[in-house]
Each structure stands twice: as C-alpha cells, then as structure tokens.
XYZ file of N, CA, C and O in Angstrom:
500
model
N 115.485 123.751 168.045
C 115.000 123.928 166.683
C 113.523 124.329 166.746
O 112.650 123.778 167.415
N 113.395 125.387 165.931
C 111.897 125.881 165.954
C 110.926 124.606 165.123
O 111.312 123.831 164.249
N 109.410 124.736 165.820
C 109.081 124.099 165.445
C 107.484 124.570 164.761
O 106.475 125.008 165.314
N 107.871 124.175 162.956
C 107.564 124.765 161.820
C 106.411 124.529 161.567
O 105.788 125.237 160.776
N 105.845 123.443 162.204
C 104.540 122.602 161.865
C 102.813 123.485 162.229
O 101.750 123.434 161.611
N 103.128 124.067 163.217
C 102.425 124.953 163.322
C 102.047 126.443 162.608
O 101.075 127.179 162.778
N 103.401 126.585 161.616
C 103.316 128.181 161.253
C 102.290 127.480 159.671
O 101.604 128.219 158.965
N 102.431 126.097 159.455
C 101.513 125.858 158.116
C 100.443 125.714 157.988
O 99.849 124.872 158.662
N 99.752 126.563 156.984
C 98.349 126.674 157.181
C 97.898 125.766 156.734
O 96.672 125.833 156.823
N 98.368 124.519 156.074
C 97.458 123.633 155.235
C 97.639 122.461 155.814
O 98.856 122.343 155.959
N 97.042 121.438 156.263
C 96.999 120.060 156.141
C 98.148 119.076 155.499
O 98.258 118.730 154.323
N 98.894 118.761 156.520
C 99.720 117.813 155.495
C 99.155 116.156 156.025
O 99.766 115.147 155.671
N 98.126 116.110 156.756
C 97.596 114.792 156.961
C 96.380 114.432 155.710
O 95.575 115.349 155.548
N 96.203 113.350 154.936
C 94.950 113.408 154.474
C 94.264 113.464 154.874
O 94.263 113.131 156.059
N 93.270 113.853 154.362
C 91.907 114.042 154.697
C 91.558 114.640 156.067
O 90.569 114.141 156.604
N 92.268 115.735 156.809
C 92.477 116.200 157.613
C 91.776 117.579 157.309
O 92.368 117.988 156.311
N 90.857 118.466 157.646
C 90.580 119.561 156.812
C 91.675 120.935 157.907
O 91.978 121.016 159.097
N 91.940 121.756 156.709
C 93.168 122.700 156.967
C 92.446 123.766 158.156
O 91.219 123.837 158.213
N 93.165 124.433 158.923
C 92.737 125.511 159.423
C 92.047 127.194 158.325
O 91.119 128.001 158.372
N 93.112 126.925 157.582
C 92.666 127.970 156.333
C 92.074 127.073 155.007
O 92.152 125.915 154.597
N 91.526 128.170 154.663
C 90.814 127.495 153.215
C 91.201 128.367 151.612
O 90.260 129.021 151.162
N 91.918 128.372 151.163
C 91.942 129.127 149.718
C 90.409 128.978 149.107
O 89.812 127.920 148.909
N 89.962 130.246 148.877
C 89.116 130.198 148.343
C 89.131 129.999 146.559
O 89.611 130.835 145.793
N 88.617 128.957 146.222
C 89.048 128.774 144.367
C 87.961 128.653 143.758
O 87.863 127.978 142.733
N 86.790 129.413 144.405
C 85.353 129.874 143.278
C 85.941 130.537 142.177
O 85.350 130.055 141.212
N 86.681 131.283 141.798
C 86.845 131.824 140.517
C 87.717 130.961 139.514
O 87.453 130.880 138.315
N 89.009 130.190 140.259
C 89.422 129.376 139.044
C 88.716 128.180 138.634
O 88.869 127.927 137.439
N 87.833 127.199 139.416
C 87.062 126.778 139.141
C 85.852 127.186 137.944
O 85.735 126.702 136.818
N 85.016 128.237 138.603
C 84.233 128.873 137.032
C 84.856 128.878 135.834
O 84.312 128.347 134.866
N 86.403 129.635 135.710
C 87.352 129.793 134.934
C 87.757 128.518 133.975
O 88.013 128.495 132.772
N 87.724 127.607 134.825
C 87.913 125.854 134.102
C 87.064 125.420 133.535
O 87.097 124.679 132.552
N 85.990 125.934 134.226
C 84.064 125.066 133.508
C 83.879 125.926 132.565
O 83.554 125.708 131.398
N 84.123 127.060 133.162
C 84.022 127.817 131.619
C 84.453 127.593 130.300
O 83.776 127.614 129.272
N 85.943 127.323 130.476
C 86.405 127.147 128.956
C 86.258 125.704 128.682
O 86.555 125.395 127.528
N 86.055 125.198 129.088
C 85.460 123.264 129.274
C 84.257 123.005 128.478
O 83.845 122.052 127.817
N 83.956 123.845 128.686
C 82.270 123.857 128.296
C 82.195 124.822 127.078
O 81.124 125.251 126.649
N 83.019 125.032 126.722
C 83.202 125.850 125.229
C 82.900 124.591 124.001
O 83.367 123.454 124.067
N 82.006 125.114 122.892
C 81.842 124.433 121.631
C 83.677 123.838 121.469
O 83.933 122.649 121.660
N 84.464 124.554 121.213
C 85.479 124.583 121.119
C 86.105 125.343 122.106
O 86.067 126.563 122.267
N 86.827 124.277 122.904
C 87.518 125.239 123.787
C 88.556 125.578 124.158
O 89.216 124.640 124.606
N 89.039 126.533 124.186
C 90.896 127.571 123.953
C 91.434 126.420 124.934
O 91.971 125.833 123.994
N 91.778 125.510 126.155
C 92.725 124.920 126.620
C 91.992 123.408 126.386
O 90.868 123.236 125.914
N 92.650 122.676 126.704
C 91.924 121.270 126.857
C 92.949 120.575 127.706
O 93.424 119.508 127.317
N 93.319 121.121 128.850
C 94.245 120.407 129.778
C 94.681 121.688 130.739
O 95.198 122.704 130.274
N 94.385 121.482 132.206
C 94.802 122.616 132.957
C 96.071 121.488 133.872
O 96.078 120.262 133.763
N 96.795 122.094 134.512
C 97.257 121.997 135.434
C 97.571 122.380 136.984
O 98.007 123.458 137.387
N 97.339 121.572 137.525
C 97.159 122.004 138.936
C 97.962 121.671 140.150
O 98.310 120.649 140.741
N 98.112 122.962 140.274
C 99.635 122.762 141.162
C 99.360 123.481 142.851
O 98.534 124.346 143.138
N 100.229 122.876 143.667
C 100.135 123.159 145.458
C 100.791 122.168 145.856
O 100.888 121.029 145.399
N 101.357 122.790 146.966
C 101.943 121.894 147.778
C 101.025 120.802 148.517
O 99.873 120.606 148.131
N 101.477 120.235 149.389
C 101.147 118.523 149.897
C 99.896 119.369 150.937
O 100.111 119.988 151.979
N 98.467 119.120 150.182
C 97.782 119.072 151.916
C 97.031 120.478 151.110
O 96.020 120.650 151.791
N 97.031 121.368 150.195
C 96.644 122.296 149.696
C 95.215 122.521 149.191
O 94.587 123.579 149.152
N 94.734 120.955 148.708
C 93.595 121.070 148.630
C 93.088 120.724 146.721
O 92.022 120.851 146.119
N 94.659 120.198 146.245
C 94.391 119.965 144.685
C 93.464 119.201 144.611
O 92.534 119.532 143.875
N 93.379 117.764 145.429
C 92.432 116.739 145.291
C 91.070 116.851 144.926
O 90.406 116.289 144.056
N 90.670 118.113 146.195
C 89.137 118.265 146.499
C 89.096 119.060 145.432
O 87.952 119.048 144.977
N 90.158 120.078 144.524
C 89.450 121.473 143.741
C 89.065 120.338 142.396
O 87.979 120.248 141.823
N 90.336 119.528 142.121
C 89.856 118.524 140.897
C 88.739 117.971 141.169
O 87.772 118.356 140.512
N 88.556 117.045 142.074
C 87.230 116.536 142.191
C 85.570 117.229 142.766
O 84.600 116.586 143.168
N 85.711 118.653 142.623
C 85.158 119.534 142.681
C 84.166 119.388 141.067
O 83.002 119.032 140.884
N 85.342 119.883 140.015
C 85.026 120.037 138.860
C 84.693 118.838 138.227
O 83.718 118.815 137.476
N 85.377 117.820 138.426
C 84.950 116.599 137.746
C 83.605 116.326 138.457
O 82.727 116.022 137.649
N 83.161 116.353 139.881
C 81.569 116.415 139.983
C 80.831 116.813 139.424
O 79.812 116.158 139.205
N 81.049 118.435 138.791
C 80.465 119.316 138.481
C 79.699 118.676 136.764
O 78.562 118.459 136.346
N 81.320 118.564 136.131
C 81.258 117.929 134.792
C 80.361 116.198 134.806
O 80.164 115.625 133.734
N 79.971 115.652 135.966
C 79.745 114.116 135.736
C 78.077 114.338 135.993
O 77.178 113.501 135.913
N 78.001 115.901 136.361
C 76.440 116.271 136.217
C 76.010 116.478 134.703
O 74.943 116.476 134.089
N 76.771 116.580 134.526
C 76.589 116.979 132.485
C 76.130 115.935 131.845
O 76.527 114.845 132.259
N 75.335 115.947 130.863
C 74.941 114.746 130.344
C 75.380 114.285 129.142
O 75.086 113.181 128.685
N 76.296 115.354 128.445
C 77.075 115.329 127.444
C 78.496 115.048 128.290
O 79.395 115.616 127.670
N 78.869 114.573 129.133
C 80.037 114.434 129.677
C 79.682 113.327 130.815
O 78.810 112.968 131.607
N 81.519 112.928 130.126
C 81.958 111.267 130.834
C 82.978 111.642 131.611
O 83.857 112.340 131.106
N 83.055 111.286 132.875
C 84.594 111.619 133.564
C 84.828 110.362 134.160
O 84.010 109.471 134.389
N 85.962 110.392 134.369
C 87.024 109.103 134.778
C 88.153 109.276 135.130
O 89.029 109.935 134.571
N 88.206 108.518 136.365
C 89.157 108.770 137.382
C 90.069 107.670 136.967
O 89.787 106.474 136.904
N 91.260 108.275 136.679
C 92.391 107.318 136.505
C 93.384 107.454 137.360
O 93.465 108.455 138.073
N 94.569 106.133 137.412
C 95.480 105.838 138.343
C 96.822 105.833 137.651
O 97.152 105.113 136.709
N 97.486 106.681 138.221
C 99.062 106.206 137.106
C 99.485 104.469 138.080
O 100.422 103.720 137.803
N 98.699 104.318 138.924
C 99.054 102.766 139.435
C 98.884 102.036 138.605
O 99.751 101.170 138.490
N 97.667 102.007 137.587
C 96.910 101.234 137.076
C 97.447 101.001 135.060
O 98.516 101.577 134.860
N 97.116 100.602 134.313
C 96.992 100.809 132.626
C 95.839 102.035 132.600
O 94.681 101.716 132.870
N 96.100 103.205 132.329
C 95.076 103.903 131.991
C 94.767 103.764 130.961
O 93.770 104.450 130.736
N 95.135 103.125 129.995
C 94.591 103.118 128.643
C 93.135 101.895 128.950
O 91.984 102.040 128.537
N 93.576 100.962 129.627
C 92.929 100.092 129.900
C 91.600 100.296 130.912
O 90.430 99.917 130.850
N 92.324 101.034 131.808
C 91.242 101.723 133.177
C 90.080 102.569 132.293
O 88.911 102.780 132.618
N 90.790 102.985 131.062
C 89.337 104.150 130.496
C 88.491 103.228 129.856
O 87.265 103.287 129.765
N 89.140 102.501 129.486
C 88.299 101.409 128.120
C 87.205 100.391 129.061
O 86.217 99.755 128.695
N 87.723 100.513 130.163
C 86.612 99.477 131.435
C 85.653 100.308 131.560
O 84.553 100.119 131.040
N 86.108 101.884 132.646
C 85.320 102.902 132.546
C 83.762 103.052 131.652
O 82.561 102.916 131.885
N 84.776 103.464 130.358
C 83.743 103.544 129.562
C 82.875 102.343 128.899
O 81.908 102.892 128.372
N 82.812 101.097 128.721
C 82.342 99.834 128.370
C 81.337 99.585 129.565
O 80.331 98.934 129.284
N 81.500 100.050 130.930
C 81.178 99.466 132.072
C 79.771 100.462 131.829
O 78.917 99.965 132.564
N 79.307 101.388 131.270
C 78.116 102.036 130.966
C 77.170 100.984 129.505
O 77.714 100.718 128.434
N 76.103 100.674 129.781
C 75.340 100.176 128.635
C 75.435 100.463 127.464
O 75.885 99.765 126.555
N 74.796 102.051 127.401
C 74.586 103.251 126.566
C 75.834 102.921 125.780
O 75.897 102.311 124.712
N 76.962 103.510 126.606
C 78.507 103.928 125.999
C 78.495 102.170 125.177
O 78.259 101.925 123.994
N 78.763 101.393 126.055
C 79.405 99.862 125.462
C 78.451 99.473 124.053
O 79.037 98.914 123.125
N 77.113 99.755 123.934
C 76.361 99.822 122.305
C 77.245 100.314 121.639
O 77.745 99.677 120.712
N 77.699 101.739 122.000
C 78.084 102.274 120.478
C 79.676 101.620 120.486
O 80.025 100.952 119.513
N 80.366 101.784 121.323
C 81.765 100.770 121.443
C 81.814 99.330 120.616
O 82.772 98.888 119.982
N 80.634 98.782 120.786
C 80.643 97.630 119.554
C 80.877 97.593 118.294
O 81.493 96.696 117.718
N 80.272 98.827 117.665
C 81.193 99.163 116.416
C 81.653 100.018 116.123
O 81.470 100.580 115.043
N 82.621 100.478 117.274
C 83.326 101.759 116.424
C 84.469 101.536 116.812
O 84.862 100.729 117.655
N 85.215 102.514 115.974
C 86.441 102.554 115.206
C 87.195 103.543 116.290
O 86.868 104.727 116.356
N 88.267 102.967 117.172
C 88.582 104.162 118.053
C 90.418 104.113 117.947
O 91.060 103.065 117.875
N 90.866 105.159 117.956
C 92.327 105.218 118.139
C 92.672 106.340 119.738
O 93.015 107.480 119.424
N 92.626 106.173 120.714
C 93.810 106.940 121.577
C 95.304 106.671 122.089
O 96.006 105.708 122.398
N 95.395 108.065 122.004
C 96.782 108.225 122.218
C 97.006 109.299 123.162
O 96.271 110.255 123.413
N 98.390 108.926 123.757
C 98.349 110.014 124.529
C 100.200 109.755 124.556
O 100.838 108.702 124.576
N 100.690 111.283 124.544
C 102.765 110.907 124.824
C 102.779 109.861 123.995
O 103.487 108.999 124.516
N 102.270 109.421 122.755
C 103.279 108.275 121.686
C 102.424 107.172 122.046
O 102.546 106.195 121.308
N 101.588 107.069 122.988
C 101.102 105.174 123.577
C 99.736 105.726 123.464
O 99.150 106.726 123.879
N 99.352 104.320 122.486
C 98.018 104.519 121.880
C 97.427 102.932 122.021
O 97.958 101.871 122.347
N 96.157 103.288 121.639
C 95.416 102.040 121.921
C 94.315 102.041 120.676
O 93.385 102.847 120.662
N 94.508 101.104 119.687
C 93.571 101.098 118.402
C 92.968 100.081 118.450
O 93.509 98.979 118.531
N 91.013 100.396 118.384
C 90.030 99.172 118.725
C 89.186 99.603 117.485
O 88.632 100.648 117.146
N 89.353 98.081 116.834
C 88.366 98.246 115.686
C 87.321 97.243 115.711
O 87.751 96.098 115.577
N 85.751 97.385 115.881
C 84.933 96.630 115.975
C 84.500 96.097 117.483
O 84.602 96.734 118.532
N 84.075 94.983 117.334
C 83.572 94.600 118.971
C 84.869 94.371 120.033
O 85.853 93.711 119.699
N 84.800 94.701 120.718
C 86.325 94.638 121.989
C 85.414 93.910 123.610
O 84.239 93.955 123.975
N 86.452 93.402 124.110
C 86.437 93.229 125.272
C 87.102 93.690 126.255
O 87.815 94.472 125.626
N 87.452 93.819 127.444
C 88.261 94.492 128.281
C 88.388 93.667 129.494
O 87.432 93.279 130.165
N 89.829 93.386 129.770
C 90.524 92.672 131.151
C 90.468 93.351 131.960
O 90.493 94.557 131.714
N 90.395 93.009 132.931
C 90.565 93.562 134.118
C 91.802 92.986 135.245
O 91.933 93.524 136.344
C-alpha cells in the first residue's frame, strides 16, 4: 500500500508547521475590511480546510489584528464550555466593560438560546 502521508502538504500534527504555506494576505484584508465597515455587508465568515491547513492560525491572525482595535472586544470561545456564559465572564472580567454592564439592559441570542440581563449581574464560573 502506497504510502500517502508524504504526498500531503499540510500538517496533520498540531502545531507542527507545514512544509507549504497558503498564502491568505488577501482573504484576510478582505475580512478586516468588511469588519471594519460602519456597517458591514457580512457579519459572520466561515472558514473552511482540511485538518492541519492552517484555519486556527488565519482566525487567530484576525482576531489579533481586531484585539488591536480599541473599539473592539474579541473572545475566544469553546463549544466545550457555556458560551453564553464564557462571553459574559470575558466581558465583566474588563473594569471599563463591567461599569457599564452594571446597568445595562442586555438580551443575546444566538440559534433560539438567549441570555437576558437586566441591571447589576454576576457571573459563575
């Protein structure tokens, strides 16, 4: 049986860096670009490759990029975890942010499951 492992150009070990590199300077710009729009035409990309391709580093590429912004909050969530809960730590766990969280009025939702905080909140961990 031939053996296939060699004809793949990408990394299927983590954190292993690949012999080849896709270069993704342009879809990157392409993302910050419309991200960074007053209003902007997508508000959710998707990102797709096989195992070892390099999705990890291009997402956390841009979310660096965006956590330089000072009008922008990013947060790394876990489908392991309550993300509704993981954001609400996230964001509380900043000074600044947790002032105005004391009195405001917040509803998210996301797919039907929402989370409505009215007034001062606390957060479990």
């Amino acid at each position: 049986m031939p053996d296939f492992s060699k004809e793949n150009p990408y990394s299927v070990i983590f954190g292993r860096e690949p012999h080849m590199v896709i270069n993704r300077d342009e879809e990157a710009k392409s993302i910050i670009k419309v991200f960074s729009q007053d209003i902007p035409s997508q508000q959710a990309y998707m990102i797709t490759g096989i195992r070892g391709s390099g999705k990890t580093v291009f997402m956390s590429d841009i979310s660096d990029y965006f956590s330089k912004q000072k009008d922008w909050i990013c947060v790394e969530l876990s489908a392991d975890r309550d993300m509704l809960q993981s954001l609400a730590a996230k964001l509380t766990s900043d000074n600044a942010l947790a002032r105005l969280f004391k009195s405001a009025d917040i509803n998210l939702s996301l797919f039907g499951i929402g989370l409505t905080v009215t007034g001062i909140w606390t957060v479990y961990s």
